[in-house]
Short mmCIF file of C-alpha atoms and ligand atoms in Angstrom, two decimals:
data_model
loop_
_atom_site.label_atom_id
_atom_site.label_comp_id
_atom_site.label_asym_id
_atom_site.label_seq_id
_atom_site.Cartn_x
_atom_site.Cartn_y
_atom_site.Cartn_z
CA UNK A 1 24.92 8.47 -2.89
CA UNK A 2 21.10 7.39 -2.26
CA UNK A 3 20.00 3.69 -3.10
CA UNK A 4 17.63 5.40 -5.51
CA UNK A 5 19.14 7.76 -7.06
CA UNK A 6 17.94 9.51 -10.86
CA UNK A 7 14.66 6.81 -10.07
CA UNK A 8 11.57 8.05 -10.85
CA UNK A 9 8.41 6.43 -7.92
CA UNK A 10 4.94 6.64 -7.99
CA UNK A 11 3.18 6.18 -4.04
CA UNK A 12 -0.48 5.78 -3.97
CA UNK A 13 -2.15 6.96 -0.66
CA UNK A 14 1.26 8.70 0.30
CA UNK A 15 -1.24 11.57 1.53
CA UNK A 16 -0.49 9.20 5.16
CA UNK A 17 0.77 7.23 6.91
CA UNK A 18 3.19 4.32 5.51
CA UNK A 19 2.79 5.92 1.71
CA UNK A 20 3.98 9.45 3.65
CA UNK A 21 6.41 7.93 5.19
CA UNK A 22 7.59 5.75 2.51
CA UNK A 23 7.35 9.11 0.03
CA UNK A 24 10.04 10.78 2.84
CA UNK A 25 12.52 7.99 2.52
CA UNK A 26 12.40 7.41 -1.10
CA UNK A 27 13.05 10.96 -1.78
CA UNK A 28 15.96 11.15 1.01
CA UNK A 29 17.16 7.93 -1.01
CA UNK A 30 17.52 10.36 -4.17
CA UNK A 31 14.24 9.31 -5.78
CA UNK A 32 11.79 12.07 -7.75
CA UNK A 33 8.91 10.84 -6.24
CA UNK A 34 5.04 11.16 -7.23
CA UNK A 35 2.67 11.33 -4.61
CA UNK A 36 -0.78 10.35 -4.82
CA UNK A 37 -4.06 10.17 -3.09
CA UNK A 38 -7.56 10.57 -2.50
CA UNK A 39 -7.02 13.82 -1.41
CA UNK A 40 -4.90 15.75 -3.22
CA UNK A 41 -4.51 18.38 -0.09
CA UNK A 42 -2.91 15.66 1.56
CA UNK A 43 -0.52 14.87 -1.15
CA UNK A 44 0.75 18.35 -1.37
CA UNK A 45 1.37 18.01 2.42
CA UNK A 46 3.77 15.19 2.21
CA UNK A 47 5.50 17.39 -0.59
CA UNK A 48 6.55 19.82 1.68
CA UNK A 49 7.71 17.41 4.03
CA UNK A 50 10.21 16.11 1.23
CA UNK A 51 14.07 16.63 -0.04
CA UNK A 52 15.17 17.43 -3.17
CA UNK A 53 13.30 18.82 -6.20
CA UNK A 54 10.85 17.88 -8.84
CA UNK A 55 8.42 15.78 -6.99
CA UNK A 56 4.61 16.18 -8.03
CA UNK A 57 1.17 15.49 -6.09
CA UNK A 58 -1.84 14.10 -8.31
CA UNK A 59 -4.96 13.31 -6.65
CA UNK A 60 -7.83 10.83 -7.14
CA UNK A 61 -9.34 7.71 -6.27
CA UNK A 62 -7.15 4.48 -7.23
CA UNK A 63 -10.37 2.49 -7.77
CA UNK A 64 -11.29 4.86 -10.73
CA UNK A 65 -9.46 3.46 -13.87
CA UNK A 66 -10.15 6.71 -16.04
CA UNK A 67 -8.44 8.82 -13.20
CA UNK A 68 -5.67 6.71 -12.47
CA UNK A 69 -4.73 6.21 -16.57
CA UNK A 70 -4.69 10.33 -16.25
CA UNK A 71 -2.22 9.81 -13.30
CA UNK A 72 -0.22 7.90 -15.39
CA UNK A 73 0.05 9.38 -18.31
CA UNK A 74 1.00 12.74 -16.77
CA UNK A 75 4.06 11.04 -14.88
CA UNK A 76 5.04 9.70 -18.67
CA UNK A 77 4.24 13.08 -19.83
CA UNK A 78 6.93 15.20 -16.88
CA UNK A 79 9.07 11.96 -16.30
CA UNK A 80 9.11 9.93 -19.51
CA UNK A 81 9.34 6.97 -17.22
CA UNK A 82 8.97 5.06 -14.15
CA UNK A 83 10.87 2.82 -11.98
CA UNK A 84 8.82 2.14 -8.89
CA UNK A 85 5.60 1.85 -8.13
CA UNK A 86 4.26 1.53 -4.08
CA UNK A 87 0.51 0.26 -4.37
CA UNK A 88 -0.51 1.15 -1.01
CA UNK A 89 -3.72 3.58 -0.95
CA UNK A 90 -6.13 1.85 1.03
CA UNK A 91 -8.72 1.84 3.96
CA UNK A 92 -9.80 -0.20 6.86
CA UNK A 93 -13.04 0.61 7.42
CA UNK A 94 -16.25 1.58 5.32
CA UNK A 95 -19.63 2.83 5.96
CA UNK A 96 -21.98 -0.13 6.45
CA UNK A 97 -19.45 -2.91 7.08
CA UNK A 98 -21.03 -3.85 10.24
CA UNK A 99 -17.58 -2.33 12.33
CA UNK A 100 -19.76 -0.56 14.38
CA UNK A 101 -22.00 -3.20 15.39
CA UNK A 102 -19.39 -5.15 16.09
CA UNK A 103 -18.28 -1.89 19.01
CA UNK A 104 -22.17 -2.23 20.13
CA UNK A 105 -21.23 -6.28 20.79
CA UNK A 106 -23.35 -7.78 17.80
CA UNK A 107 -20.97 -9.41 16.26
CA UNK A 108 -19.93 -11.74 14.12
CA UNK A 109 -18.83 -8.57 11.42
CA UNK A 110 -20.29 -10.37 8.77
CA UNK A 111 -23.68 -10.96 9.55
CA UNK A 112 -23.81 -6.85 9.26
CA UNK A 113 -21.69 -6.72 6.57
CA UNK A 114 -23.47 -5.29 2.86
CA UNK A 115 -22.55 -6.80 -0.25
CA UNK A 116 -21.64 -3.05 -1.30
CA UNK A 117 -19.13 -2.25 1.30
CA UNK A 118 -17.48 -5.84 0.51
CA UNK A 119 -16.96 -5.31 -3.39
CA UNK A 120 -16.21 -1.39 -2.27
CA UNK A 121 -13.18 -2.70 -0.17
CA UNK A 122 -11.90 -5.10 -2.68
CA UNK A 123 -12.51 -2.45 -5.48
CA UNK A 124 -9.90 0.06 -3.64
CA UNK A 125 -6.97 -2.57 -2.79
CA UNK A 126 -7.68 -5.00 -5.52
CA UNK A 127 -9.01 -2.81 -8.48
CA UNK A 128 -6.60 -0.43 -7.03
CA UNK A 129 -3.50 -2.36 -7.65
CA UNK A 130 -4.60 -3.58 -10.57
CA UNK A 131 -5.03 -0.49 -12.39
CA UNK A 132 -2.17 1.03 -10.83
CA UNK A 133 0.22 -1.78 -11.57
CA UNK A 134 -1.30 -2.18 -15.56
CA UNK A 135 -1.40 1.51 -16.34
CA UNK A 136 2.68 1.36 -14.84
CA UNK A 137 3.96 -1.23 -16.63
CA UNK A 138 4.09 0.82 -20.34
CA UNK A 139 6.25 3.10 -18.19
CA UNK A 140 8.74 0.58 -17.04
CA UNK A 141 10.72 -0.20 -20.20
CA UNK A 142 13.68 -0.13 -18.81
CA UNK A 143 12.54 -2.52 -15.83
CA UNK A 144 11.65 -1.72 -12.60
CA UNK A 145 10.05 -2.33 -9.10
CA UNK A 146 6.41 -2.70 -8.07
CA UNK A 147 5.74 -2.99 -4.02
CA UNK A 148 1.90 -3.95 -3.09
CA UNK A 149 1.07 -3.38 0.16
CA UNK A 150 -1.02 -6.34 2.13
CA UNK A 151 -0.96 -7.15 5.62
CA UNK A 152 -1.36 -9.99 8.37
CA UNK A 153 -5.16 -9.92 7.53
CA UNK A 154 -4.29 -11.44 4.08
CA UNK A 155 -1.92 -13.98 5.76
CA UNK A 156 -3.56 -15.04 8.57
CA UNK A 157 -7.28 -13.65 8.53
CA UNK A 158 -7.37 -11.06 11.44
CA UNK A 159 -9.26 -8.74 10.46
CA UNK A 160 -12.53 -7.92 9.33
CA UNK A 161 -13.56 -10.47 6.01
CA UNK A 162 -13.41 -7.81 3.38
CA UNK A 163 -10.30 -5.84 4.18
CA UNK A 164 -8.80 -9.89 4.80
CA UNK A 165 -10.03 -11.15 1.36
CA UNK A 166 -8.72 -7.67 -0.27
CA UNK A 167 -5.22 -8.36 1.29
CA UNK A 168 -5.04 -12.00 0.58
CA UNK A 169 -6.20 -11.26 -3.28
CA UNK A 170 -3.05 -8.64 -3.39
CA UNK A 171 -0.56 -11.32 -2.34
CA UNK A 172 -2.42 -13.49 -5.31
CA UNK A 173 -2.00 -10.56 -8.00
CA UNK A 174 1.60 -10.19 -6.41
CA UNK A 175 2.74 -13.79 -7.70
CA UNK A 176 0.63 -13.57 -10.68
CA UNK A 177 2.50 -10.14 -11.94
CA UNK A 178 6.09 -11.20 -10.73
CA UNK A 179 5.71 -14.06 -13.22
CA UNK A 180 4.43 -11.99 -16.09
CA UNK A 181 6.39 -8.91 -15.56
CA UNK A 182 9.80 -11.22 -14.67
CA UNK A 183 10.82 -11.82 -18.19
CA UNK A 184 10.64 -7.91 -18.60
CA UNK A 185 13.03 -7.13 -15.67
CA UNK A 186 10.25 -5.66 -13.82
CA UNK A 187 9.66 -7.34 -10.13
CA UNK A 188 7.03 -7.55 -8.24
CA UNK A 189 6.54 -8.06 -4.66
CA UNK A 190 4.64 -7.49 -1.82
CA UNK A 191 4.60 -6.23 2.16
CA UNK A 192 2.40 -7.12 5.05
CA UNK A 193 2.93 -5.25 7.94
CA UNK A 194 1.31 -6.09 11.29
CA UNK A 195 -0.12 -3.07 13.35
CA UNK A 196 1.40 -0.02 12.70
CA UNK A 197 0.96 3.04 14.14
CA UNK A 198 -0.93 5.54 11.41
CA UNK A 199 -3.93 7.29 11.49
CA UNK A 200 -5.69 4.36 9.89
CA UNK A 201 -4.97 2.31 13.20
CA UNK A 202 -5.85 5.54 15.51
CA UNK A 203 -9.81 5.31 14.80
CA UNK A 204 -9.76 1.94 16.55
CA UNK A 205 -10.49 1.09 20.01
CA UNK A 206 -7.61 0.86 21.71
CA UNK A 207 -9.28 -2.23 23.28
CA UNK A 208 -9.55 -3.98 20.07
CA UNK A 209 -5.51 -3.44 19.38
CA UNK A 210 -4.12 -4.60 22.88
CA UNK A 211 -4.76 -8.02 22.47
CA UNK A 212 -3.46 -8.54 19.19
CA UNK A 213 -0.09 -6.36 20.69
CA UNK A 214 -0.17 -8.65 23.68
CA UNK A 215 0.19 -11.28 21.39
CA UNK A 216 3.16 -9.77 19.18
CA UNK A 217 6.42 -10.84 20.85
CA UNK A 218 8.29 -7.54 20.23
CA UNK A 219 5.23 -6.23 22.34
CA UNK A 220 4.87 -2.91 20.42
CA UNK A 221 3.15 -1.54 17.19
CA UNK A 222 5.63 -0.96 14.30
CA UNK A 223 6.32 2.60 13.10
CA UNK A 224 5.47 3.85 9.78
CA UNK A 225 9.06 3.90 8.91
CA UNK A 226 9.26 0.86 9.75
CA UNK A 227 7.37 -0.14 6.98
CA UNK A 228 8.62 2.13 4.46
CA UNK A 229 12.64 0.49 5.21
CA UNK A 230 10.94 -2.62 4.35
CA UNK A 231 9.55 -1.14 0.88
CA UNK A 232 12.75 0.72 0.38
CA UNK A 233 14.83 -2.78 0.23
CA UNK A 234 12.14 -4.27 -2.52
CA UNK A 235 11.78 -1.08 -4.31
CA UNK A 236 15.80 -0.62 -4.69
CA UNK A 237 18.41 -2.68 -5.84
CA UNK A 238 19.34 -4.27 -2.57
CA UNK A 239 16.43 -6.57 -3.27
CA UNK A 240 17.34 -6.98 -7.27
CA UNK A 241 16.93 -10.53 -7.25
CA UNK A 242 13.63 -10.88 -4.68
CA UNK A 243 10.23 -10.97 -6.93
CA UNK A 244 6.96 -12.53 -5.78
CA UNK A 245 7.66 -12.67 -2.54
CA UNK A 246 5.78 -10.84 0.42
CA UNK A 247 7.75 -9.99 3.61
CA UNK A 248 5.66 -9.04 6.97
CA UNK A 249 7.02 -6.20 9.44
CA UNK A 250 4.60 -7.69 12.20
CA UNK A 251 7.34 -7.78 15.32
CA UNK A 252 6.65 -11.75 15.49
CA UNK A 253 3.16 -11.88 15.19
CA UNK A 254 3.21 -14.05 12.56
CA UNK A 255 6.13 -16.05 12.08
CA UNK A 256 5.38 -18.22 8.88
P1 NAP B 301 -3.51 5.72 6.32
O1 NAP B 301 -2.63 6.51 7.20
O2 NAP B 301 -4.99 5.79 6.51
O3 NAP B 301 -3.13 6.06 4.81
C1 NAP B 301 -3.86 5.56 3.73
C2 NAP B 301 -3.88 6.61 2.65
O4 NAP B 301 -4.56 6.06 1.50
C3 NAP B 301 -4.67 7.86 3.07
O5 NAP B 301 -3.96 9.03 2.72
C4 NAP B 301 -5.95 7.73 2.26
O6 NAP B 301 -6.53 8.96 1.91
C5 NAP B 301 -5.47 7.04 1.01
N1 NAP B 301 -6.57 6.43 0.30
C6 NAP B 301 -7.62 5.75 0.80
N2 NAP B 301 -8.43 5.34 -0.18
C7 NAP B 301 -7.90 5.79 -1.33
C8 NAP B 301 -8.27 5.69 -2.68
N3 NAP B 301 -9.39 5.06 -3.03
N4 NAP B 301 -7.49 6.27 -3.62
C9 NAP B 301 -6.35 6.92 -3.27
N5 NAP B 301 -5.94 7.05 -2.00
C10 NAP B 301 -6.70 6.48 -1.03
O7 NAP B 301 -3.18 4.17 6.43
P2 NAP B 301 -1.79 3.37 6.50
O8 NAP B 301 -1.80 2.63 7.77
O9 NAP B 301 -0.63 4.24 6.17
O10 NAP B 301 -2.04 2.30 5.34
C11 NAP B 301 -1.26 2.23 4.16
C12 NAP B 301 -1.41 0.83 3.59
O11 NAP B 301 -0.88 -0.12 4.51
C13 NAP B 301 -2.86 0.42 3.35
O12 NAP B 301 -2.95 -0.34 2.16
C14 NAP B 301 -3.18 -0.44 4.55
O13 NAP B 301 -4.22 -1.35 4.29
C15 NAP B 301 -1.84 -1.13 4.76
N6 NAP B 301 -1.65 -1.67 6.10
C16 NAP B 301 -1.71 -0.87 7.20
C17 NAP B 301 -1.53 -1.44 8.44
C18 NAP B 301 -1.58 -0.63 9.71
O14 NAP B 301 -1.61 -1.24 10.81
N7 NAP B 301 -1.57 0.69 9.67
C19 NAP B 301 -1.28 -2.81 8.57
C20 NAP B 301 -1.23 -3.59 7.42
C21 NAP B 301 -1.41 -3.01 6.19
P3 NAP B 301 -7.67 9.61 2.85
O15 NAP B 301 -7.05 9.76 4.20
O16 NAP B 301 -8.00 10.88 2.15
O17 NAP B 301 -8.79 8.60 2.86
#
């Protein structure tokens, strides 16, 4: 028997990554699972990768409302419901955020940093989740799970300022929702891993990453699957009583 057995998830971003691996556990855990992202070639990818039958891929852009209501409305459509919901499509980096400056030694990030790229950033996590979460809760009438994914840059600021204020506003909409959505037996909760090794990590200099690993007492970077154990336990019932809380799988980088 799998912890989520006959359960119906939704992963955004599972084209990669945490959502890929996440998408390969859920599905091992009995789930149907729907995987989403950007691109929708990606998505199909992590279907193959996947046990059991009757998963789907839908692609676009979690920022777009009008796409993602589609999304939605085709999972009520082939699965009349849904139980879980992984908000965890997201990016790093964007053109004109002053990263690369920062490589050329001109920092501080933010004096480089457009106004566009900012909003851009907190449009995919923020708007993401947001649109995600609302156009999911009509599907959860019989309760259910939502699992936001932050990170150490919410918590503690490292970073770059717009990915940081993006990941701090998600553990903000976390509480927010777990209070709303309690009285309807649907719980809400949150993960911020430290670094992990996906391909979002592998387009950074390796010198920016070993101090922050120096610093982590396990002295490692996690493994996507890691992370997706950690979703597993809020998505299922093991963590049936946990809602608006955010755990971080950061190998002691952050102990508070
Ligand atoms: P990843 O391997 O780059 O996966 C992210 C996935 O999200 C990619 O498939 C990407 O698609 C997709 N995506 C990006 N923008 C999207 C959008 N607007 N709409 C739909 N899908 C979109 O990164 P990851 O490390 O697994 O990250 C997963 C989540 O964990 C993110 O929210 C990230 O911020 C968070 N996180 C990661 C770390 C870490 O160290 N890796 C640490 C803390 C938190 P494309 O590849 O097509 O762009």
């Amino acid at each position: 028997m799998g912890r989520l057995d006959a359960k119906v998830a939704c992963i955004t971003g599972a084209g990669s990554g945490i959502g890929r691996a996440t998408a390969e556990l859920f599905a091992a855990e009995g789930a149907t699972v729907v995987v989403q992202d950007l691109d929708l070639a990606s998505a199909e990818e992590t279907i193959t990768r996947l046990v059991g039958a009757g998963h789907m891929s839908l692609g676009g852009d979690v920022s777009d409302e009008a796409a993602m209501n589609t999304v939605f409305e085709e999972i009520q459509g082939d699965h009349g419901r849904l139980d879980i919901l992984v908000n965890n499509a997201g990016v790093f980096r964007l053109p004109g955020d002053g990263f690369d400056q920062v490589l050329a030694g001109e920092g501080p990030q933010i004096r480089h940093m457009g106004y566009e790229p900012f909003m851009r950033m907190l449009a995919i996590h923020v708007g993401g989740t947001f649109v995600c979460s609302r156009a999911a809760v009509p599907l959860m009438s019989d309760g259910g799970s939502v699992v936001n994914l932050s990170s150490i840059a919410g918590i503690a600021g490292w970073g770059p300022a717009h990915y940081a204020a993006a990941k701090g506003a998600i553990l903000g909409l976390t509480r927010s929702l777990a209070r709303e959505l309690g009285p309807h037996r649907i719980r809400v909760n949150a993960v911020a891993p430290g670094v992990i090794d996906t391909p979002m990590v592998d387009d950074l200099d390796p010198a920016m990453l070993a101090p922050l690993i120096g610093m982590t007492p396990m002295g490692r970077t996690g493994e996507a699957s890691e992370i997706a154990s950690t979703i597993l336990f809020l998505a299922s019932d093991d963590g049936g009583f946990v809602t608006g809380q955010w755990i971080s799988p950061n190998g002691g980088l952050i102990t508070c």
